[in-house]
PDB file of C-alpha atoms and ligand atoms in Angstrom:
ATOM      1  CA  MET I  22      35.181  81.838  18.729  1.00 94.00           C
ATOM      2  CA  ILE I  23      34.965  78.519  17.679  1.00 97.00           C
ATOM      3  CA  LEU I  24      34.574  75.637  20.050  1.00 97.00           C
ATOM      4  CA  VAL I  25      33.644  77.831  22.914  1.00 98.00           C
ATOM      5  CA  ASN I  26      32.255  75.137  25.382  1.00 98.00           C
ATOM      6  CA  GLU I  27      35.370  73.002  24.922  1.00 98.00           C
ATOM      7  CA  ARG I  28      37.737  75.986  25.374  1.00 98.00           C
ATOM      8  CA  GLU I  29      36.109  77.152  28.529  1.00 98.00           C
ATOM      9  CA  ASN I  30      35.918  73.737  29.880  1.00 98.00           C
ATOM     10  CA  VAL I  31      39.654  72.934  29.287  1.00 98.00           C
ATOM     11  CA  LEU I  32      40.268  76.217  31.081  1.00 97.00           C
ATOM     12  CA  LYS I  33      38.099  75.618  33.937  1.00 98.00           C
ATOM     13  CA  TYR I  34      39.172  72.290  34.561  1.00 98.00           C
ATOM     14  CA  CYS I  35      43.129  73.113  34.172  1.00 97.00           C
ATOM     15  CA  GLN I  36      42.270  75.586  37.146  1.00 97.00           C
ATOM     16  CA  LYS I  37      40.353  72.904  38.974  1.00 97.00           C
ATOM     17  CA  MET I  38      43.467  70.592  38.549  1.00 97.00           C
ATOM     18  CA  LEU I  39      45.695  73.304  40.224  1.00 96.00           C
ATOM     19  CA  ASP I  40      43.171  74.124  42.949  1.00 96.00           C
ATOM     20  CA  GLN I  41      42.976  70.441  43.957  1.00 96.00           C
ATOM     21  CA  LYS I  42      46.549  69.945  43.773  1.00 95.00           C
ATOM     22  CA  LEU I  43      46.475  67.404  41.095  1.00 96.00           C
ATOM     23  CA  THR I  44      49.545  69.286  39.585  1.00 93.00           C
ATOM     24  CA  THR I  45      51.521  72.543  39.874  1.00 89.00           C
ATOM     25  CA  GLY I  46      52.688  75.598  37.425  1.00 86.00           C
ATOM     26  CA  SER I  47      51.739  74.595  33.795  1.00 84.00           C
ATOM     27  CA  GLY I  48      52.988  70.724  34.641  1.00 85.00           C
ATOM     28  CA  GLY I  49      49.409  69.387  33.606  1.00 93.00           C
ATOM     29  CA  ASN I  50      47.753  69.373  30.429  1.00 96.00           C
ATOM     30  CA  ILE I  51      43.830  68.906  29.187  1.00 98.00           C
ATOM     31  CA  SER I  52      42.494  68.107  25.892  1.00 98.00           C
ATOM     32  CA  ILE I  53      38.609  67.770  24.837  1.00 98.00           C
ATOM     33  CA  TYR I  54      37.559  66.366  21.369  1.00 98.00           C
ATOM     34  CA  ASN I  55      34.524  67.609  19.596  1.00 98.00           C
ATOM     35  CA  ARG I  56      34.135  64.592  17.385  1.00 97.00           C
ATOM     36  CA  GLU I  57      31.382  66.424  15.213  1.00 97.00           C
ATOM     37  CA  GLU I  58      33.435  69.091  14.291  1.00 97.00           C
ATOM     38  CA  ASN I  59      36.609  66.835  14.368  1.00 97.00           C
ATOM     39  CA  LEU I  60      38.525  69.368  16.297  1.00 98.00           C
ATOM     40  CA  VAL I  61      40.292  69.391  19.683  1.00 98.00           C
ATOM     41  CA  ALA I  62      40.470  72.120  22.567  1.00 98.00           C
ATOM     42  CA  ILE I  63      44.077  71.762  24.197  1.00 98.00           C
ATOM     43  CA  SER I  64      45.617  73.745  26.739  1.00 98.00           C
ATOM     44  CA  PRO I  65      48.360  76.031  25.706  1.00 97.00           C
ATOM     45  CA  GLY I  66      52.006  75.077  26.894  1.00 95.00           C
ATOM     46  CA  SER I  67      53.816  76.998  29.377  1.00 91.00           C
ATOM     47  CA  MET I  68      51.016  79.219  30.543  1.00 94.00           C
ATOM     48  CA  ASP I  69      49.744  80.348  33.902  1.00 94.00           C
ATOM     49  CA  TYR I  70      46.129  78.898  33.852  1.00 95.00           C
ATOM     50  CA  TYR I  71      44.775  81.277  36.116  1.00 95.00           C
ATOM     51  CA  ALA I  72      46.064  84.387  34.043  1.00 95.00           C
ATOM     52  CA  ILE I  73      44.659  82.953  30.705  1.00 95.00           C
ATOM     53  CA  SER I  74      41.036  83.162  29.025  1.00 97.00           C
ATOM     54  CA  ALA I  75      39.207  80.797  27.253  1.00 97.00           C
ATOM     55  CA  ALA I  76      40.608  82.154  23.767  1.00 97.00           C
ATOM     56  CA  ASP I  77      44.113  81.346  24.990  1.00 97.00           C
ATOM     57  CA  VAL I  78      42.995  77.615  24.788  1.00 98.00           C
ATOM     58  CA  MET I  79      44.369  76.322  21.481  1.00 98.00           C
ATOM     59  CA  VAL I  80      42.188  74.628  18.667  1.00 98.00           C
ATOM     60  CA  VAL I  81      43.931  71.968  16.715  1.00 98.00           C
ATOM     61  CA  ASP I  82      42.606  69.218  14.062  1.00 98.00           C
ATOM     62  CA  ILE I  83      43.229  65.663  14.998  1.00 97.00           C
ATOM     63  CA  GLU I  84      46.553  65.632  13.138  1.00 97.00           C
ATOM     64  CA  GLY I  85      47.737  68.479  15.351  1.00 97.00           C
ATOM     65  CA  ASN I  86      47.560  71.413  12.777  1.00 98.00           C
ATOM     66  CA  ILE I  87      46.580  74.855  14.697  1.00 98.00           C
ATOM     67  CA  ILE I  88      43.057  75.826  13.604  1.00 98.00           C
ATOM     68  CA  ASP I  89      42.678  78.820  16.156  1.00 98.00           C
ATOM     69  CA  GLY I  90      44.601  80.512  18.798  1.00 97.00           C
ATOM     70  CA  LYS I  91      47.713  82.551  19.082  1.00 97.00           C
ATOM     71  CA  ASN I  92      49.557  80.204  21.529  1.00 97.00           C
ATOM     72  CA  ASN I  93      51.673  76.984  21.259  1.00 97.00           C
ATOM     73  CA  PRO I  94      49.466  73.943  22.166  1.00 97.00           C
ATOM     74  CA  SER I  95      50.760  71.746  25.138  1.00 97.00           C
ATOM     75  CA  SER I  96      54.150  70.000  24.348  1.00 96.00           C
ATOM     76  CA  GLU I  97      52.342  66.629  25.394  1.00 97.00           C
ATOM     77  CA  MET I  98      49.749  67.184  22.305  1.00 98.00           C
ATOM     78  CA  ALA I  99      51.365  64.152  20.659  1.00 97.00           C
ATOM     79  CA  PHE I 100      50.092  61.682  23.291  1.00 98.00           C
ATOM     80  CA  HIS I 101      46.654  63.365  23.627  1.00 98.00           C
ATOM     81  CA  LEU I 102      45.891  63.347  19.987  1.00 98.00           C
ATOM     82  CA  ALA I 103      47.211  59.641  19.819  1.00 98.00           C
ATOM     83  CA  LEU I 104      44.922  58.612  22.481  1.00 98.00           C
ATOM     84  CA  LEU I 105      41.697  60.552  21.216  1.00 98.00           C
ATOM     85  CA  LYS I 106      42.447  58.950  17.983  1.00 97.00           C
ATOM     86  CA  ALA I 107      43.012  55.491  19.140  1.00 96.00           C
ATOM     87  CA  ARG I 108      40.117  55.429  21.678  1.00 96.00           C
ATOM     88  CA  GLU I 109      36.601  56.014  20.139  1.00 95.00           C
ATOM     89  CA  ASP I 110      35.147  55.410  23.910  1.00 94.00           C
ATOM     90  CA  ILE I 111      36.781  58.938  24.951  1.00 97.00           C
ATOM     91  CA  ASN I 112      36.510  62.602  24.193  1.00 98.00           C
ATOM     92  CA  ALA I 113      38.698  63.933  27.057  1.00 98.00           C
ATOM     93  CA  VAL I 114      42.478  63.509  28.247  1.00 98.00           C
ATOM     94  CA  ILE I 115      43.827  64.762  31.393  1.00 98.00           C
ATOM     95  CA  HIS I 116      47.445  64.765  32.247  1.00 98.00           C
ATOM     96  CA  THR I 117      48.813  65.485  35.852  1.00 97.00           C
ATOM     97  CA  HIS I 118      51.909  65.161  38.003  1.00 96.00           C
ATOM     98  CA  SER I 119      49.770  64.465  41.032  1.00 97.00           C
ATOM     99  CA  ILE I 120      52.236  63.834  44.069  1.00 97.00           C
ATOM    100  CA  TYR I 121      51.418  60.239  45.348  1.00 98.00           C
ATOM    101  CA  ALA I 122      50.522  58.691  41.968  1.00 98.00           C
ATOM    102  CA  THR I 123      53.707  60.035  40.427  1.00 98.00           C
ATOM    103  CA  ALA I 124      55.536  58.624  43.307  1.00 98.00           C
ATOM    104  CA  MET I 125      54.522  55.323  42.447  1.00 98.00           C
ATOM    105  CA  ALA I 126      55.215  56.143  38.722  1.00 98.00           C
ATOM    106  CA  CYS I 127      58.756  56.531  40.019  1.00 98.00           C
ATOM    107  CA  LEU I 128      58.902  53.476  41.738  1.00 98.00           C
ATOM    108  CA  ARG I 129      57.410  51.762  38.609  1.00 98.00           C
ATOM    109  CA  MET I 130      54.806  50.234  40.635  1.00 98.00           C
ATOM    110  CA  GLU I 131      51.252  49.595  39.506  1.00 98.00           C
ATOM    111  CA  ILE I 132      48.480  50.653  41.993  1.00 98.00           C
ATOM    112  CA  PRO I 133      46.888  47.272  42.890  1.00 98.00           C
ATOM    113  CA  PRO I 134      42.974  46.916  43.484  1.00 98.00           C
ATOM    114  CA  LEU I 135      43.258  47.680  47.317  1.00 98.00           C
ATOM    115  CA  HIS I 136      40.163  49.843  47.310  1.00 98.00           C
ATOM    116  CA  TYR I 137      36.804  49.555  45.379  1.00 98.00           C
ATOM    117  CA  LEU I 138      37.353  52.794  43.601  1.00 98.00           C
ATOM    118  CA  VAL I 139      40.188  51.448  41.773  1.00 98.00           C
ATOM    119  CA  GLY I 140      37.380  49.784  39.526  1.00 98.00           C
ATOM    120  CA  LEU I 141      36.911  53.311  38.068  1.00 98.00           C
ATOM    121  CA  ILE I 142      40.161  52.874  36.206  1.00 98.00           C
ATOM    122  CA  GLY I 143      40.049  48.849  35.772  1.00 98.00           C
ATOM    123  CA  ASP I 144      41.279  45.875  37.671  1.00 98.00           C
ATOM    124  CA  LYS I 145      44.419  48.070  38.633  1.00 98.00           C
ATOM    125  CA  VAL I 146      46.242  51.094  37.478  1.00 98.00           C
ATOM    126  CA  PRO I 147      49.204  50.099  35.117  1.00 98.00           C
ATOM    127  CA  VAL I 148      52.239  51.810  34.395  1.00 98.00           C
ATOM    128  CA  ALA I 149      53.548  52.942  30.882  1.00 98.00           C
ATOM    129  CA  GLU I 150      56.952  52.280  29.930  1.00 98.00           C
ATOM    130  CA  TYR I 151      59.285  55.284  30.138  1.00 98.00           C
ATOM    131  CA  ALA I 152      60.023  57.726  27.271  1.00 98.00           C
ATOM    132  CA  THR I 153      61.091  61.121  27.236  1.00 98.00           C
ATOM    133  CA  PHE I 154      58.226  63.693  27.695  1.00 97.00           C
ATOM    134  CA  ALA I 155      56.882  65.233  24.570  1.00 95.00           C
ATOM    135  CA  THR I 156      57.982  62.373  22.326  1.00 97.00           C
ATOM    136  CA  PRO I 157      56.360  60.154  19.776  1.00 96.00           C
ATOM    137  CA  GLU I 158      57.777  57.273  21.815  1.00 98.00           C
ATOM    138  CA  LEU I 159      55.887  58.404  24.862  1.00 98.00           C
ATOM    139  CA  ALA I 160      52.634  58.586  22.955  1.00 98.00           C
ATOM    140  CA  GLN I 161      53.301  54.876  21.650  1.00 98.00           C
ATOM    141  CA  HIS I 162      54.036  53.480  25.127  1.00 98.00           C
ATOM    142  CA  ILE I 163      50.867  55.341  26.795  1.00 98.00           C
ATOM    143  CA  ILE I 164      48.587  54.010  23.993  1.00 97.00           C
ATOM    144  CA  ARG I 165      49.975  50.425  24.069  1.00 98.00           C
ATOM    145  CA  ASP I 166      49.866  50.242  28.038  1.00 98.00           C
ATOM    146  CA  ILE I 167      46.631  51.884  28.717  1.00 98.00           C
ATOM    147  CA  GLN I 168      44.661  49.427  26.767  1.00 97.00           C
ATOM    148  CA  GLY I 169      41.582  48.217  28.701  1.00 96.00           C
ATOM    149  CA  TYR I 170      42.021  50.963  31.493  1.00 98.00           C
ATOM    150  CA  ASN I 171      40.895  54.592  31.882  1.00 98.00           C
ATOM    151  CA  ALA I 172      44.253  55.702  33.275  1.00 98.00           C
ATOM    152  CA  CYS I 173      47.858  54.754  33.533  1.00 98.00           C
ATOM    153  CA  LEU I 174      50.799  56.007  35.532  1.00 98.00           C
ATOM    154  CA  LEU I 175      53.664  57.269  33.394  1.00 98.00           C
ATOM    155  CA  ALA I 176      57.164  55.756  34.484  1.00 98.00           C
ATOM    156  CA  ASN I 177      59.274  58.414  36.293  1.00 98.00           C
ATOM    157  CA  HIS I 178      56.574  61.229  35.015  1.00 97.00           C
ATOM    158  CA  GLY I 179      53.121  61.506  36.183  1.00 98.00           C
ATOM    159  CA  VAL I 180      49.517  60.298  35.453  1.00 98.00           C
ATOM    160  CA  VAL I 181      47.185  60.264  32.233  1.00 98.00           C
ATOM    161  CA  ALA I 182      43.265  59.741  32.694  1.00 98.00           C
ATOM    162  CA  VAL I 183      40.978  59.460  29.909  1.00 98.00           C
ATOM    163  CA  GLY I 184      37.026  59.564  30.008  1.00 97.00           C
ATOM    164  CA  PRO I 185      34.004  59.869  27.647  1.00 96.00           C
ATOM    165  CA  ASP I 186      33.940  63.617  28.879  1.00 97.00           C
ATOM    166  CA  ILE I 187      36.008  66.083  30.845  1.00 98.00           C
ATOM    167  CA  GLU I 188      33.842  65.697  34.050  1.00 97.00           C
ATOM    168  CA  LYS I 189      34.189  61.880  34.164  1.00 97.00           C
ATOM    169  CA  CYS I 190      37.817  62.230  33.125  1.00 98.00           C
ATOM    170  CA  PHE I 191      38.401  64.453  36.084  1.00 98.00           C
ATOM    171  CA  ILE I 192      36.997  62.152  38.450  1.00 97.00           C
ATOM    172  CA  ILE I 193      39.289  59.406  37.154  1.00 98.00           C
ATOM    173  CA  ALA I 194      42.226  61.521  37.528  1.00 98.00           C
ATOM    174  CA  GLU I 195      41.402  62.390  41.183  1.00 97.00           C
ATOM    175  CA  HIS I 196      40.755  58.732  41.945  1.00 98.00           C
ATOM    176  CA  VAL I 197      44.113  57.640  40.810  1.00 98.00           C
ATOM    177  CA  GLU I 198      45.634  60.059  43.032  1.00 98.00           C
ATOM    178  CA  LEU I 199      43.394  59.111  46.143  1.00 98.00           C
ATOM    179  CA  ALA I 200      44.143  55.429  45.288  1.00 98.00           C
ATOM    180  CA  ALA I 201      47.722  55.998  45.337  1.00 98.00           C
ATOM    181  CA  GLN I 202      47.550  57.951  48.483  1.00 98.00           C
ATOM    182  CA  ILE I 203      45.736  55.059  50.249  1.00 98.00           C
ATOM    183  CA  TYR I 204      48.192  52.455  48.879  1.00 98.00           C
ATOM    184  CA  LEU I 205      51.151  54.200  50.087  1.00 98.00           C
ATOM    185  CA  ALA I 206      49.457  54.951  53.562  1.00 98.00           C
ATOM    186  CA  ALA I 207      48.321  51.452  53.616  1.00 98.00           C
ATOM    187  CA  VAL I 208      51.485  49.657  52.862  1.00 97.00           C
ATOM    188  CA  ASN I 209      53.362  51.510  55.638  1.00 96.00           C
ATOM    189  CA  ALA I 210      51.035  50.262  58.205  1.00 97.00           C
ATOM    190  CA  GLY I 211      51.134  46.514  56.849  1.00 97.00           C
ATOM    191  CA  SER I 212      49.965  44.490  53.838  1.00 97.00           C
ATOM    192  CA  PRO I 213      46.709  45.824  52.266  1.00 97.00           C
ATOM    193  CA  VAL I 214      44.261  42.976  51.290  1.00 98.00           C
ATOM    194  CA  LEU I 215      43.510  43.309  47.556  1.00 98.00           C
ATOM    195  CA  LEU I 216      40.189  42.602  45.854  1.00 98.00           C
ATOM    196  CA  GLY I 217      39.837  39.455  43.707  1.00 98.00           C
ATOM    197  CA  ASN I 218      39.206  39.432  39.792  1.00 98.00           C
ATOM    198  CA  ASP I 219      35.638  38.686  40.338  1.00 98.00           C
ATOM    199  CA  GLU I 220      34.889  41.752  42.802  1.00 98.00           C
ATOM    200  CA  MET I 221      36.894  44.031  40.289  1.00 98.00           C
ATOM    201  CA  ASP I 222      34.924  42.972  37.220  1.00 97.00           C
ATOM    202  CA  ARG I 223      31.520  43.568  39.236  1.00 98.00           C
ATOM    203  CA  LEU I 224      32.937  46.988  40.253  1.00 97.00           C
ATOM    204  CA  GLN I 225      33.981  47.865  36.812  1.00 97.00           C
ATOM    205  CA  GLN I 226      30.385  47.030  35.610  1.00 97.00           C
ATOM    206  CA  LYS I 227      28.842  49.050  38.262  1.00 96.00           C
ATOM    207  CA  PHE I 228      31.081  52.130  37.494  1.00 96.00           C
ATOM    208  CA  ARG I 229      30.326  51.873  33.916  1.00 93.00           C
ATOM    209  CA  GLN I 230      26.639  51.626  34.560  1.00 93.00           C
ATOM    210  CA  TYR I 231      26.150  54.334  37.351  1.00 91.00           C
ATOM    211  CA  VAL I 232      29.271  56.828  36.823  1.00 90.00           C
ATOM    212  CA  LEU I 233      31.093  56.626  33.891  1.00 90.00           C
ATOM    213  CA  LYS I 234      28.080  56.338  31.454  1.00 85.00           C
ATOM    214  CA  PRO I 235      28.208  58.743  28.631  1.00 74.00           C
ATOM    215  CA  LYS I 236      25.609  61.411  28.692  1.00 72.00           C
TER     216      LYS I 236
HETATM  217 ZN1  LIG M 150      53.892  66.014  32.408  1.00 87.65          ZN
END
């Protein structure tokens, strides 16, 4: 089997995504890019992540041609590949429908810098303009609107997180959901105090140095 490590990790993190309630059913997907081999391991479409094995994870080239595996790659392959091509700083992409972040995506509200952990993503979590799922337009909107960030909300849809490796990408996806939960709880009780630009710059630098540093 080719890309064993990446395929095992795609499966492991797809299951983890379900365990941690970041998505339901087969409504989330993950890709990991092996730049040396120029191949991508990507979750298969519409399959039960608890019922499959690593061999069910698809291997495609960066143009989306199937190299190994007998299933269909995720229907959102277009934006995974577009991100992995456009961003040299990333090797993993996670897409979830985590509830609180998706609620904000449906309100088309950015997550503002109300908590220091937003610094893992940038000075906020932006919202990518709406387009129908699994279309080239959605990929274009994400590429444009995620620029300068490690994640974005997808209007009326969900979340995309990117990272230098799958472990860090998962941390980012988890924290987008945490920040959305905290924001929605805070605005229920009052007006959250936001952190300023200087502090967000400092936090982002610290996270790049200590948490998001590539191995
Ligand atoms: Zn989706």
